[in-house]
Amino acid sequence: MSITIKEIAEKANVSIATVSRALNNSPKVKEATKELIMNLAQEMNYSPNFVARTLVKKKTNVIGLILPEVAGEFFPEIIRGVDEISYLNKYHLFVASSHSERNTVDSILGFMSKSMVDGVILMLPSISEQIRDLIKRIKIPIVLINGYNNIEQVSSVGIDNFQGAYSITNFLIKNKGYNEIAFIKGPETNADARLRLKGYKAALKDNNIKINDEWIVEGNFTIKSGELAASRLLSLIKKPSAIFAANDMMAAGCYRVVDAMGLKIPDDVAVVGFDHIPLSEFLSPKLTTVHVPADEIGRKAAQLLLEIMGSENNIKPKHIKISTGLIIGKSC
Amino acid sequence: MSITIKEIAEKANVSIATVSRALNNSPKVKEATKELIMNLAQEMNYSPNFVARTLVKKKTNVIGLILPEVAGEFFPEIIRGVDEISYLNKYHLFVASSHSERNTVDSILGFMSKSMVDGVILMLPSISEQIRDLIKRIKIPIVLINGYNNIEQVSSVGIDNFQGAYSITNFLIKNKGYNEIAFIKGPETNADARLRLKGYKAALKDNNIKINDEWIVEGNFTIKSGELAASRLLSLIKKPSAIFAANDMMAAGCYRVVDAMGLKIPDDVAVVGFDHIPLSEFLSPKLTTVHVPADEIGRKAAQLLLEIMGSENNIKPKHIKISTGLIIGKSC
DNA sequence: CTGTTAGCGCTTTCAC
DNA sequence: GTGAAAGCGCTAACAG
């Protein structure tokens, strides 16, 4: 059994209250006794029981972070960002993965809200009605990470998917002169994916380019799906001269297929992506893509959460939109 | 304020004890009352206070994982492995990064051992005396992840660094006919790094190749340091014909330099790495490297920890060594 | 300055 | 079956 303040109190011949105060460095304890207690605690190898303290203080000093996945090229950067800020503010971070499953989310979210954390940052591929209700009911401070803001009452931070997709498409057209641009979509259920598609379409439209449905194929953000999509596009009779993949992973899939077909990027076909994951820098030729500052998202989310937790009365929910940038590689 | 069993008890006209029993589905509660209470709890949107329960049960159902870093190409895979197993066993996972700093480790480890977690998996670049003491003193179950076993009393899982380095070096010599193999070391303070160096040297020795100190340069596991090391090696009068980087990141650095110098891998110089990070598959030509099953390490560590936590009396510490494999790319 | 006391919310004997 | 009561280890009034 761990040792408790009671035992220290006995040895020091004081009450547990005094021990508690001394340990918390209260100014109203005589220096001598404080010192005595401190030494005793040290000797006895005392370490306070967090759970007990939490029970009475109602504060854990832990913030929770729920992500669809914890591995990959993208999520770890978010974790890093959140971790950085919470660490600076003396909070511990509790990371959990929802395993991309809906029903796991509420289990975890429930768990966290059961007084295990002081606040939660939640990132979901998309939000079901069920989750939406859950989120609204949760009493602890919460910040959403997403590329769209569909819950007014809950603060969020996200990137501007539309703008990012629009600008890289526009770049392809205006600066590089491509007119035949195909698009590999993300999953329909993913809100970010839908916005990127919108951005792509809008850019075409604004440049008076007709949208060719044959050139819009579905992917699911994995390398594999990028490969499939690329093979399909490149075996069309009327091939596109450029492919815009809705994320870098799928762009990487394109690279593989293009390579396997003995073609060259960008000579035979241009490829651009979205996310600017570390890998994109290593593709050769280097990928032109939309920079999504994942660590910045994490930092902003953490800051926002801390801000909410710090303010007594519920402040008005904020929605922060982080803008993307263009990374010019050699793939177009 | 959240609602408590007391309030349910009042509404149901029973004692809190009964509510507690009903909620825990105790068989000694009449079906009728149980149902009544369950419904009430549902209606009132009750959710149990984990902290209070933990305080009395002394079990959190959370396991902690401490890593040097949470981002990168390698650590997330470990997290994934641990997460997988703990999830299956209905444990929650608490991930924390020690930010590669020594004095943060004890802060976190201390935090976790203060009854916040039932067990800890700890990965450290190296273990100082201070940490070693701390680890020995911790009362909760603990499993170390490392490539060496230097604390007998504490269970561990790690990979066979020596064997991995030995076999890829041997492969280079025996199967590929290279005799002039340079080595880019990891940091001196890193135990894994030291073992890899040993493996490299042993392989050379066993093949009667003299060790050339000029061809052993120091790196620190980053891309940048790989670049520096490669430039140094490739500007020697007597250049090596192959470079073995102690991790893939540094190998990636070599790729950059070789490319920048207008040379070709493997024609002008071969490059091999260690870790088999996802990125290595995308380098072109594909990197030949030592496969380190990070997710498997995570899984094994979690299994071991669960096993320890499950057994009443302290069982004898186990030391699991996971063997590496060779990934044959086109870089040599 | 220090001790007494009342909880925090829940579980768990021990009675009835 | 159910209730009363005693804590888990700690903090925070309230007295003195």
XYZ file of C-alpha atoms (C1' of nucleotides) in Angstrom:
696
model
C 0.000 0.000 0.000
C 1.088 3.506 -0.711
C 1.739 5.739 2.180
C -0.733 8.496 3.053
C -0.778 11.824 4.789
C -2.251 10.136 7.803
C 0.885 8.169 8.368
C 3.013 11.227 7.940
C 0.805 13.049 10.387
C 1.356 10.353 13.003
C 5.109 10.409 12.661
C 5.202 14.169 12.768
C 2.757 14.417 15.614
C 0.542 16.838 13.799
C -2.893 16.597 12.243
C -3.481 15.486 8.698
C -4.686 18.975 7.919
C -1.303 20.397 8.725
C 0.379 17.795 6.601
C -1.909 18.614 3.725
C -1.173 22.285 4.086
C 2.536 21.789 4.381
C 2.589 19.614 1.312
C 0.706 22.239 -0.602
C 3.136 24.812 0.630
C 0.532 26.835 2.398
C 1.955 30.051 3.868
C 0.141 29.509 7.120
C 2.344 26.690 8.326
C 5.354 27.358 10.510
C 8.575 26.956 8.595
C 9.878 24.461 11.088
C 6.918 22.120 10.873
C 6.746 22.508 7.165
C 10.342 21.457 6.894
C 9.819 18.566 9.239
C 6.897 17.319 7.233
C 8.628 17.773 3.934
C 11.584 15.769 5.078
C 9.403 13.084 6.490
C 7.451 12.875 3.264
C 10.666 12.563 1.335
C 12.025 9.863 3.602
C 8.854 7.893 3.602
C 8.723 8.164 -0.134
C 5.326 9.712 -0.064
C 3.498 10.531 -3.226
C 0.067 12.126 -3.128
C -2.957 10.265 -4.355
C -4.225 12.124 -7.349
C -7.559 10.434 -7.362
C -8.412 11.528 -3.875
C -7.354 15.042 -4.619
C -9.376 15.081 -7.789
C -12.444 13.837 -6.004
C -12.496 16.850 -3.780
C -11.024 19.466 -6.093
C -12.983 18.469 -9.149
C -10.049 19.184 -11.340
C -7.777 16.644 -12.905
C -5.370 18.821 -14.812
C -5.741 16.474 -17.688
C -7.134 17.251 -21.071
C -8.345 14.566 -23.396
C -7.767 14.285 -27.108
C -9.840 11.947 -29.222
C -8.733 11.215 -32.751
C -9.984 8.815 -35.400
C -6.553 7.234 -35.456
C -3.391 7.825 -33.606
C -0.931 6.660 -36.224
C -0.387 7.836 -39.745
C 1.187 10.874 -41.275
C -1.295 13.416 -40.121
C -2.709 12.763 -36.666
C 0.565 12.585 -34.802
C 1.240 16.155 -35.820
C -2.004 17.228 -34.246
C -1.100 15.390 -31.094
C 2.218 17.102 -31.043
C 0.576 20.491 -31.303
C -1.905 19.808 -28.548
C 0.763 18.265 -26.398
C 2.987 21.278 -26.788
C 0.399 23.714 -25.521
C -0.970 21.545 -22.767
C 2.530 20.815 -21.554
C 3.310 24.511 -21.380
C 0.191 25.027 -19.333
C 0.998 22.197 -16.980
C -1.741 19.966 -18.199
C -1.342 16.319 -18.885
C -2.623 14.951 -22.125
C -4.766 11.909 -22.492
C -4.841 10.668 -26.071
C -7.384 8.162 -27.260
C -8.291 6.767 -30.605
C -11.857 6.164 -31.599
C -10.687 3.512 -34.046
C -12.705 5.307 -36.661
C -15.796 3.726 -35.186
C -18.856 5.645 -34.258
C -19.930 3.706 -31.236
C -16.488 3.872 -29.792
C -16.607 7.614 -29.757
C -19.319 7.828 -27.190
C -17.683 5.195 -25.075
C -14.508 7.203 -24.969
C -16.196 10.526 -24.769
C -18.352 9.159 -21.993
C -15.337 7.849 -20.211
C -13.587 11.144 -20.451
C -16.542 13.137 -19.335
C -16.863 10.979 -16.264
C -14.619 13.383 -14.489
C -11.432 11.949 -15.848
C -10.521 15.045 -17.787
C -11.128 18.744 -17.452
C -11.792 19.237 -21.127
C -11.813 17.415 -24.437
C -10.591 18.039 -27.933
C -12.490 15.922 -30.365
C -11.758 15.174 -33.976
C -14.144 13.113 -36.016
C -14.331 12.261 -39.673
C -17.955 13.220 -39.575
C -20.617 13.765 -36.997
C -23.675 11.602 -36.716
C -26.857 12.779 -35.073
C -26.101 10.530 -32.170
C -22.704 12.017 -31.579
C -24.064 15.468 -32.062
C -26.513 14.919 -29.245
C -23.850 13.459 -27.053
C -21.593 16.410 -27.639
C -24.290 18.872 -26.782
C -25.048 17.027 -23.582
C -21.501 16.750 -22.330
C -20.965 19.243 -19.591
C -17.210 19.587 -19.762
C -15.538 22.070 -22.081
C -15.062 20.717 -25.542
C -13.407 21.805 -28.760
C -14.013 20.211 -32.109
C -11.428 19.829 -34.808
C -12.914 19.778 -38.253
C -13.003 21.511 -41.557
C -16.563 22.651 -41.275
C -18.572 24.073 -38.410
C -21.836 22.376 -38.002
C -22.426 22.637 -34.332
C -22.897 26.243 -33.507
C -22.858 25.779 -29.758
C -19.505 24.046 -29.664
C -16.220 25.759 -30.348
C -14.133 24.415 -33.158
C -10.970 24.842 -35.122
C -10.480 23.656 -38.623
C -8.889 24.407 -41.903
C -10.379 26.003 -44.908
C -10.804 22.987 -47.135
C -12.715 24.847 -49.765
C -10.182 27.590 -50.089
C -7.288 25.138 -50.194
C -8.803 23.035 -52.931
C -9.878 26.091 -54.829
C -6.492 27.689 -54.821
C -4.477 24.686 -55.878
C -6.904 24.004 -58.710
C -6.746 27.602 -59.700
C -2.976 27.476 -59.547
C -2.979 24.494 -61.876
C -5.132 26.361 -64.348
C -3.856 29.911 -64.137
C -0.184 29.407 -63.434
C 0.467 26.101 -65.077
C -2.011 26.114 -67.903
C -3.700 22.801 -67.220
C -7.270 22.490 -68.400
C -7.911 18.809 -68.083
C -7.808 18.268 -64.386
C -9.149 15.103 -62.789
C -10.071 14.852 -59.131
C -9.804 11.941 -56.757
C -12.402 12.450 -54.070
C -12.332 11.412 -50.459
C -15.146 9.373 -48.956
C -18.621 10.849 -49.266
C -19.131 10.619 -45.533
C -16.153 12.801 -44.829
C -17.009 16.446 -44.547
C -13.513 17.676 -45.347
C -13.588 15.589 -48.476
C -16.838 17.107 -49.613
C -15.530 20.610 -49.183
C -12.417 19.861 -51.154
C -14.540 18.596 -53.987
C -16.548 21.795 -53.846
C -13.418 23.883 -54.015
C -12.206 21.969 -57.032
C -15.488 22.383 -58.848
C -15.744 26.051 -58.023
C -12.287 26.739 -59.396
C -13.101 24.986 -62.649
C -16.314 26.874 -62.949
C -14.742 30.242 -62.270
C -12.282 29.509 -65.045
C -15.011 28.455 -67.418
C -13.875 24.872 -67.598
C -16.578 22.312 -67.986
C -16.754 19.706 -65.258
C -16.218 16.234 -66.625
C -17.823 13.669 -64.355
C -15.691 10.921 -65.776
C -12.713 12.678 -64.288
C -14.067 12.719 -60.787
C -13.451 9.380 -59.123
C -13.923 8.241 -55.601
C -11.173 7.297 -53.181
C -11.045 6.769 -49.452
C -7.893 8.648 -48.498
C -5.672 5.547 -48.591
C -2.718 4.868 -50.848
C -4.457 1.864 -52.286
C -7.491 3.849 -53.333
C -5.198 6.405 -54.912
C -3.661 3.664 -56.990
C -7.012 2.369 -58.090
C -8.262 5.798 -58.970
C -5.123 6.650 -60.905
C -5.240 3.450 -62.941
C -8.805 4.177 -63.815
C -8.082 7.724 -64.857
C -5.014 6.834 -66.848
C -6.730 4.124 -68.789
C -9.486 6.392 -70.022
C -9.549 7.126 -73.702
C -9.597 10.781 -72.924
C -6.990 11.079 -70.200
C -6.643 14.105 -67.936
C -3.374 15.989 -68.070
C -3.367 16.585 -64.324
C -4.691 14.752 -61.287
C -5.665 16.480 -58.080
C -5.889 13.955 -55.272
C -7.912 15.061 -52.274
C -5.098 14.025 -49.966
C -1.399 13.299 -50.223
C -1.725 9.621 -49.514
C -3.808 9.131 -52.605
C -1.386 11.311 -54.517
C 1.329 8.917 -53.420
C -0.782 6.127 -54.847
C -0.858 7.986 -58.133
C 2.911 8.197 -58.138
C 3.127 4.446 -57.875
C 0.762 3.816 -60.742
C 2.332 6.420 -62.977
C 5.674 4.870 -62.242
C 4.412 1.370 -62.898
C 2.968 2.459 -66.230
C 6.322 3.804 -67.237
C 5.066 7.360 -67.350
C 6.697 10.438 -65.929
C 5.438 13.130 -63.560
C 4.906 15.887 -64.546
C 5.711 15.339 -68.237
C 3.007 12.781 -68.926
C 0.667 13.742 -66.167
C 0.791 16.224 -63.301
C -0.163 15.182 -59.787
C -1.034 17.415 -56.859
C -2.266 16.577 -53.390
C -3.629 18.002 -50.181
C -2.250 17.922 -46.621
C 1.483 18.341 -47.048
C 2.329 15.298 -45.009
C 6.026 14.709 -44.370
C 6.055 11.971 -46.963
C 5.123 14.402 -49.700
C 8.542 15.969 -49.410
C 10.174 12.682 -50.238
C 8.203 11.747 -53.263
C 10.175 12.338 -56.360
C 9.498 14.641 -57.955
C 8.492 16.512 -54.858
C 4.735 16.832 -54.607
C 2.933 20.096 -55.106
C 0.287 20.183 -52.451
C -1.832 22.199 -50.072
C -0.159 22.801 -46.761
C -2.319 21.899 -43.790
C -0.591 22.941 -40.594
C -1.620 19.984 -38.469
C 0.488 20.985 -35.495
C -0.963 24.456 -35.684
C -4.452 23.003 -35.611
C -3.505 21.103 -32.503
C -2.018 24.147 -30.862
C -4.983 26.340 -31.661
C -7.424 23.729 -30.435
C -5.542 23.379 -27.176
C -5.350 27.123 -26.694
C -9.024 27.487 -27.340
C -9.861 24.714 -24.929
C -7.670 26.186 -22.229
C -9.331 29.505 -22.776
C -12.767 27.987 -22.386
C -11.736 26.056 -19.304
C -10.273 29.179 -17.800
C -13.344 31.320 -18.172
C -15.977 30.935 -15.505
C -19.165 31.536 -17.370
C -19.663 29.940 -20.721
C -18.204 32.280 -23.229
C -19.573 32.430 -26.700
C -18.296 29.527 -28.785
C -15.563 30.437 -31.210
C -14.901 28.976 -34.591
C -11.352 29.293 -35.754
C -10.521 28.677 -39.355
C -6.911 28.085 -40.216
C -5.911 28.931 -43.710
C -3.878 26.669 -45.892
C -0.910 27.446 -48.059
C 0.453 26.211 -51.323
C 3.571 24.074 -51.399
C 5.119 24.214 -54.801
C 6.928 21.036 -55.691
C 7.964 19.721 -59.061
C 4.998 17.536 -59.795
C 3.282 19.924 -62.198
C -23.194 19.706 -11.271
C -23.428 16.144 -12.403
C -26.081 13.984 -10.906
C -25.149 11.367 -8.304
C -26.483 8.114 -6.933
C -27.771 10.012 -3.970
C -30.250 11.890 -6.109
C -31.335 8.714 -7.800
C -31.773 7.116 -4.421
C -34.071 9.904 -3.314
C -36.252 9.693 -6.374
C -36.429 5.943 -6.125
C -37.010 5.929 -2.409
C -34.230 3.503 -1.760
C -30.806 3.823 -0.166
C -27.718 4.749 -2.091
C -26.399 1.285 -1.416
C -29.220 -0.221 -3.398
C -28.682 2.182 -6.227
C -25.029 1.305 -6.313
C -25.845 -2.380 -6.398
C -28.469 -1.992 -9.069
C -26.150 0.024 -11.232
C -23.504 -2.639 -10.887
C -26.063 -5.243 -11.731
C -25.723 -7.054 -8.464
C -27.823 -10.253 -8.330
C -29.076 -9.436 -4.876
C -31.355 -6.642 -5.970
C -34.963 -7.347 -6.792
C -35.592 -7.186 -10.517
C -38.305 -4.614 -10.072
C -36.189 -2.157 -8.123
C -33.273 -2.750 -10.395
C -35.389 -1.826 -13.365
C -36.810 1.200 -11.648
C -33.373 2.452 -10.813
C -31.993 1.760 -14.234
C -34.778 3.704 -15.859
C -34.385 6.559 -13.470
C -30.676 6.674 -14.097
C -31.300 6.765 -17.803
C -33.877 9.510 -17.539
C -31.804 11.608 -15.253
C -28.890 11.170 -17.568
C -26.749 9.768 -14.855
C -23.168 8.890 -15.471
C -21.027 7.432 -12.736
C -18.127 9.359 -11.337
C -15.031 7.453 -12.256
C -12.844 9.220 -9.794
C -14.976 8.307 -6.830
C -15.149 4.723 -7.942
C -11.425 4.598 -8.446
C -10.783 5.988 -5.024
C -12.490 3.065 -3.405
C -11.746 0.325 -5.911
C -8.146 1.252 -6.482
C -8.422 0.384 -10.126
C -8.637 2.835 -12.970
C -8.784 0.594 -15.995
C -6.309 2.845 -17.641
C -2.837 1.993 -18.745
C -0.249 4.620 -19.385
C 2.216 4.783 -22.223
C 5.188 7.088 -22.068
C 7.209 7.715 -25.203
C 10.074 10.050 -25.990
C 7.948 11.590 -28.697
C 4.476 11.028 -29.923
C 4.904 12.093 -33.512
C 7.226 10.835 -36.165
C 7.376 7.737 -38.267
C 8.040 5.241 -35.572
C 6.307 5.988 -32.295
C 2.772 6.170 -33.602
C 3.081 2.563 -34.673
C 3.932 1.581 -31.148
C 0.970 3.494 -29.861
C -1.219 1.742 -32.340
C -0.025 -1.644 -31.142
C -0.535 -0.844 -27.490
C -3.869 0.719 -28.206
C -5.046 -2.330 -30.067
C -4.396 -4.687 -27.194
C -5.588 -2.427 -24.440
C -8.748 -1.704 -26.364
C -9.437 -5.402 -26.737
C -9.020 -5.816 -23.028
C -11.284 -2.926 -22.207
C -8.552 -0.701 -20.947
C -8.216 2.905 -21.811
C -4.909 4.202 -22.939
C -3.202 7.263 -21.630
C -0.408 8.391 -23.915
C 2.165 10.898 -22.814
C 5.343 12.198 -24.289
C 8.389 12.835 -22.207
C 9.585 15.351 -24.770
C 12.863 13.518 -24.806
C 13.722 15.204 -21.545
C 14.967 13.368 -18.549
C 13.382 15.381 -15.839
C 10.032 15.221 -17.510
C 10.050 11.474 -17.339
C 9.825 11.347 -13.604
C 7.202 14.025 -13.597
C 5.040 11.990 -15.903
C 5.906 8.681 -14.407
C 5.217 10.142 -11.027
C 1.937 11.510 -12.194
C 0.898 8.204 -13.589
C 1.920 6.233 -10.603
C -0.136 8.482 -8.379
C -2.998 6.135 -8.888
C -3.987 7.493 -12.244
C -3.146 4.326 -14.110
C -3.056 0.648 -13.299
C 0.157 0.057 -15.155
C 2.727 1.787 -17.322
C 4.612 1.057 -20.486
C 7.715 3.132 -20.646
C 10.018 3.761 -23.551
C 13.142 5.783 -23.098
C 16.092 6.555 -25.308
C 18.311 5.616 -22.432
C 18.045 5.192 -18.735
C 19.853 7.394 -16.271
C 20.599 6.297 -12.744
C 17.958 8.639 -11.538
C 15.284 7.131 -13.718
C 16.475 3.676 -12.881
C 15.887 4.342 -9.204
C 12.527 5.827 -9.900
C 11.485 2.821 -11.903
C 12.510 0.444 -9.220
C 10.583 2.395 -6.636
C 7.349 2.624 -8.575
C 4.853 0.212 -7.150
C 2.568 -0.176 -10.115
C 3.258 -2.746 -12.822
C 5.618 -1.495 -15.437
C 6.999 -2.706 -18.739
C 9.973 -1.185 -20.465
C 10.391 -0.905 -24.183
C 13.982 -0.918 -25.246
C 16.544 -2.716 -27.271
C 18.614 -3.825 -24.331
C 17.668 -5.137 -20.937
C 19.497 -3.440 -18.216
C 17.047 -3.560 -15.390
C 16.666 -7.148 -14.388
C 13.781 -6.572 -12.024
C 11.566 -4.889 -14.587
C 9.954 -6.667 -17.508
C 10.801 -5.439 -20.937
C 10.269 -5.946 -24.611
C 12.641 -4.831 -27.267
C 14.141 -5.667 -30.570
C 17.394 -7.317 -31.292
C 19.399 -4.354 -32.464
C 22.621 -6.226 -32.617
C 21.244 -9.030 -34.713
C 19.486 -6.629 -37.062
C 22.569 -4.560 -37.697
C 24.697 -7.638 -38.007
C 22.507 -9.291 -40.564
C 22.069 -6.342 -42.874
C 25.792 -5.700 -42.825
C 26.415 -9.328 -43.480
C 23.882 -9.233 -46.290
C 25.713 -6.329 -47.851
C 28.975 -8.225 -47.734
C 27.951 -11.785 -48.471
C 25.057 -11.321 -50.865
C 25.939 -8.058 -52.500
C 29.701 -8.147 -52.397
C 30.298 -4.783 -50.764
C 33.502 -4.463 -48.787
C 33.719 -0.766 -48.201
C 30.816 -0.109 -45.911
C 30.495 3.091 -43.950
C 28.268 3.460 -40.909
C 26.320 6.434 -39.672
C 25.913 6.028 -35.940
C 23.103 7.171 -33.737
C 23.776 9.270 -30.643
C 26.218 7.813 -28.131
C 23.676 8.149 -25.373
C 21.187 5.961 -27.157
C 21.456 2.326 -26.214
C 19.841 1.046 -29.390
C 22.311 3.056 -31.374
C 25.245 1.541 -29.561
C 24.041 -1.967 -30.203
C 23.584 -1.302 -33.879
C 27.124 -0.094 -34.084
C 28.271 -3.244 -32.372
C 26.371 -5.386 -34.837
C 27.923 -3.565 -37.734
C 31.411 -3.979 -36.366
C 30.892 -7.622 -35.532
C 29.742 -8.392 -39.056
C 32.765 -6.703 -40.551
C 35.038 -8.565 -38.223
C 33.462 -11.936 -38.913
C 34.036 -11.315 -42.580
C 37.621 -10.305 -42.038
C 37.074 -6.740 -43.127
C 39.120 -4.157 -41.347
C 37.172 -1.468 -39.550
C 37.947 1.940 -40.924
C 37.262 4.588 -38.302
C 37.033 7.262 -40.917
C 33.962 5.523 -42.228
C 32.123 5.589 -38.952
C 30.500 8.968 -38.453
C 28.118 10.224 -35.883
C 24.521 11.206 -36.471
C 21.571 11.813 -34.181
C 18.798 9.935 -35.968
C 17.501 13.004 -37.807
C 17.366 13.589 -41.538
C 19.621 16.557 -41.192
C 22.328 14.589 -39.475
C 22.055 11.966 -42.193
C 22.697 14.627 -44.760
C 25.716 15.937 -42.936
C 27.143 12.492 -42.448
C 26.613 11.557 -46.072
C 28.289 14.709 -47.363
C 31.226 13.989 -45.153
C 31.531 10.401 -46.290
C 31.110 11.199 -49.949
C 33.743 13.879 -49.925
C 36.406 11.598 -48.530
C 39.278 10.769 -50.806
C 38.647 7.136 -50.185
C 34.875 6.888 -50.459
C 32.868 3.933 -49.198
C 30.844 2.004 -51.731
C 27.973 1.510 -49.333
C 26.506 3.451 -46.421
C 24.642 1.820 -43.575
C 22.647 4.416 -41.674
C 21.627 3.413 -38.169
C 18.069 4.481 -38.892
C 15.909 5.162 -41.925
C 15.616 8.857 -41.322
C 19.340 9.289 -41.696
C 19.246 7.028 -44.729
C 16.678 9.420 -46.189
C 19.173 12.189 -45.548
C 21.745 10.248 -47.550
C 19.319 10.011 -50.436
C 19.044 13.751 -50.539
C 22.756 14.327 -50.560
C 23.444 11.648 -53.133
C 20.772 13.182 -55.291
C 22.140 16.667 -54.815
C 25.604 15.509 -55.807
C 24.199 14.110 -59.004
C 25.034 10.557 -57.998
C 22.842 7.511 -58.274
C 21.809 4.907 -55.722
C 22.849 2.101 -55.876
C 25.178 2.548 -58.859
C 27.473 5.097 -57.294
C 26.840 4.259 -53.691
C 24.532 1.861 -51.898
C 22.455 3.000 -48.932
C 20.725 0.869 -46.340
C 18.859 1.807 -43.202
C 17.246 0.490 -40.050
C 13.622 0.640 -38.829
C 11.568 0.164 -41.983
C 9.496 3.252 -41.412
C 6.644 3.800 -43.862
C 8.646 6.471 -45.598
C 11.323 3.978 -46.575
C 8.908 2.379 -48.999
C 8.552 5.638 -50.854
C 12.146 6.525 -51.300
C 13.253 5.845 -54.770
C 14.879 3.493 -55.231
C 13.117 1.721 -52.410
C 15.308 1.458 -49.350
C 16.807 -1.803 -48.207
C 16.454 -1.802 -44.463
C 15.927 -3.742 -41.262
C 12.320 -4.285 -40.422
C 11.419 -3.277 -36.872
C 7.846 -4.281 -36.142
C 6.891 -1.273 -34.050
C 3.255 -2.236 -33.752
C 4.281 -5.689 -32.657
C 6.481 -4.194 -29.981
C 3.510 -2.212 -28.769
C 1.261 -5.236 -28.766
C 3.734 -7.409 -26.949
C 4.407 -4.755 -24.357
C 0.701 -4.332 -23.716
C 0.158 -8.052 -23.456
C 3.013 -8.396 -21.044
C 1.733 -5.551 -18.917
C -1.762 -6.967 -18.829
C -0.318 -10.274 -17.794
C 1.610 -8.710 -14.962
C -1.371 -6.705 -13.824
C -3.512 -9.793 -13.895
C -1.283 -11.890 -11.693
C -1.639 -11.360 -7.975
C 1.826 -11.986 -6.704
C 4.744 -10.502 -8.531
C 5.704 -12.928 -11.192
C 9.242 -13.147 -12.377
C 10.052 -10.336 -14.808
C 10.147 -11.370 -18.438
C 12.343 -10.008 -21.140
C 10.961 -10.389 -24.601
C 13.201 -9.857 -27.561
C 11.560 -9.336 -30.907
C 13.605 -10.275 -33.891
C 13.999 -8.067 -36.898
C 13.737 -8.942 -40.546
C 15.412 -7.801 -43.701
C 13.504 -5.711 -46.216
C 15.114 -5.944 -49.583
C 14.687 -2.801 -51.626
C 16.639 -1.598 -54.610
C 19.127 0.587 -52.855
C 22.035 -1.849 -52.994
C -0.336 28.573 13.212
C -2.815 24.115 13.973
C -6.581 20.740 14.950
C -11.453 19.166 14.239
C -14.723 18.025 11.208
C -17.349 17.548 7.285
C -17.531 15.974 3.040
C -16.193 14.619 -2.521
C -19.252 10.092 -4.799
C -19.012 5.585 -4.587
C -18.440 0.620 -2.769
C -18.848 -2.708 0.663
C -19.246 -5.082 4.988
C -22.571 -5.916 8.549
C -27.070 -5.986 10.226
C -31.912 -6.625 9.798
C -33.421 -7.735 -0.594
C -32.308 -3.521 1.461
C -30.441 0.007 4.675
C -26.937 2.086 7.798
C -22.516 3.208 8.216
C -17.723 3.074 7.583
C -14.376 4.404 4.846
C -10.986 5.374 0.141
C -7.136 9.858 0.739
C -7.427 14.333 0.472
C -9.010 19.380 0.947
C -11.275 23.217 3.056
C -14.066 25.659 6.033
C -14.476 26.654 10.865
C -12.740 27.038 15.254
C -9.473 27.973 18.425
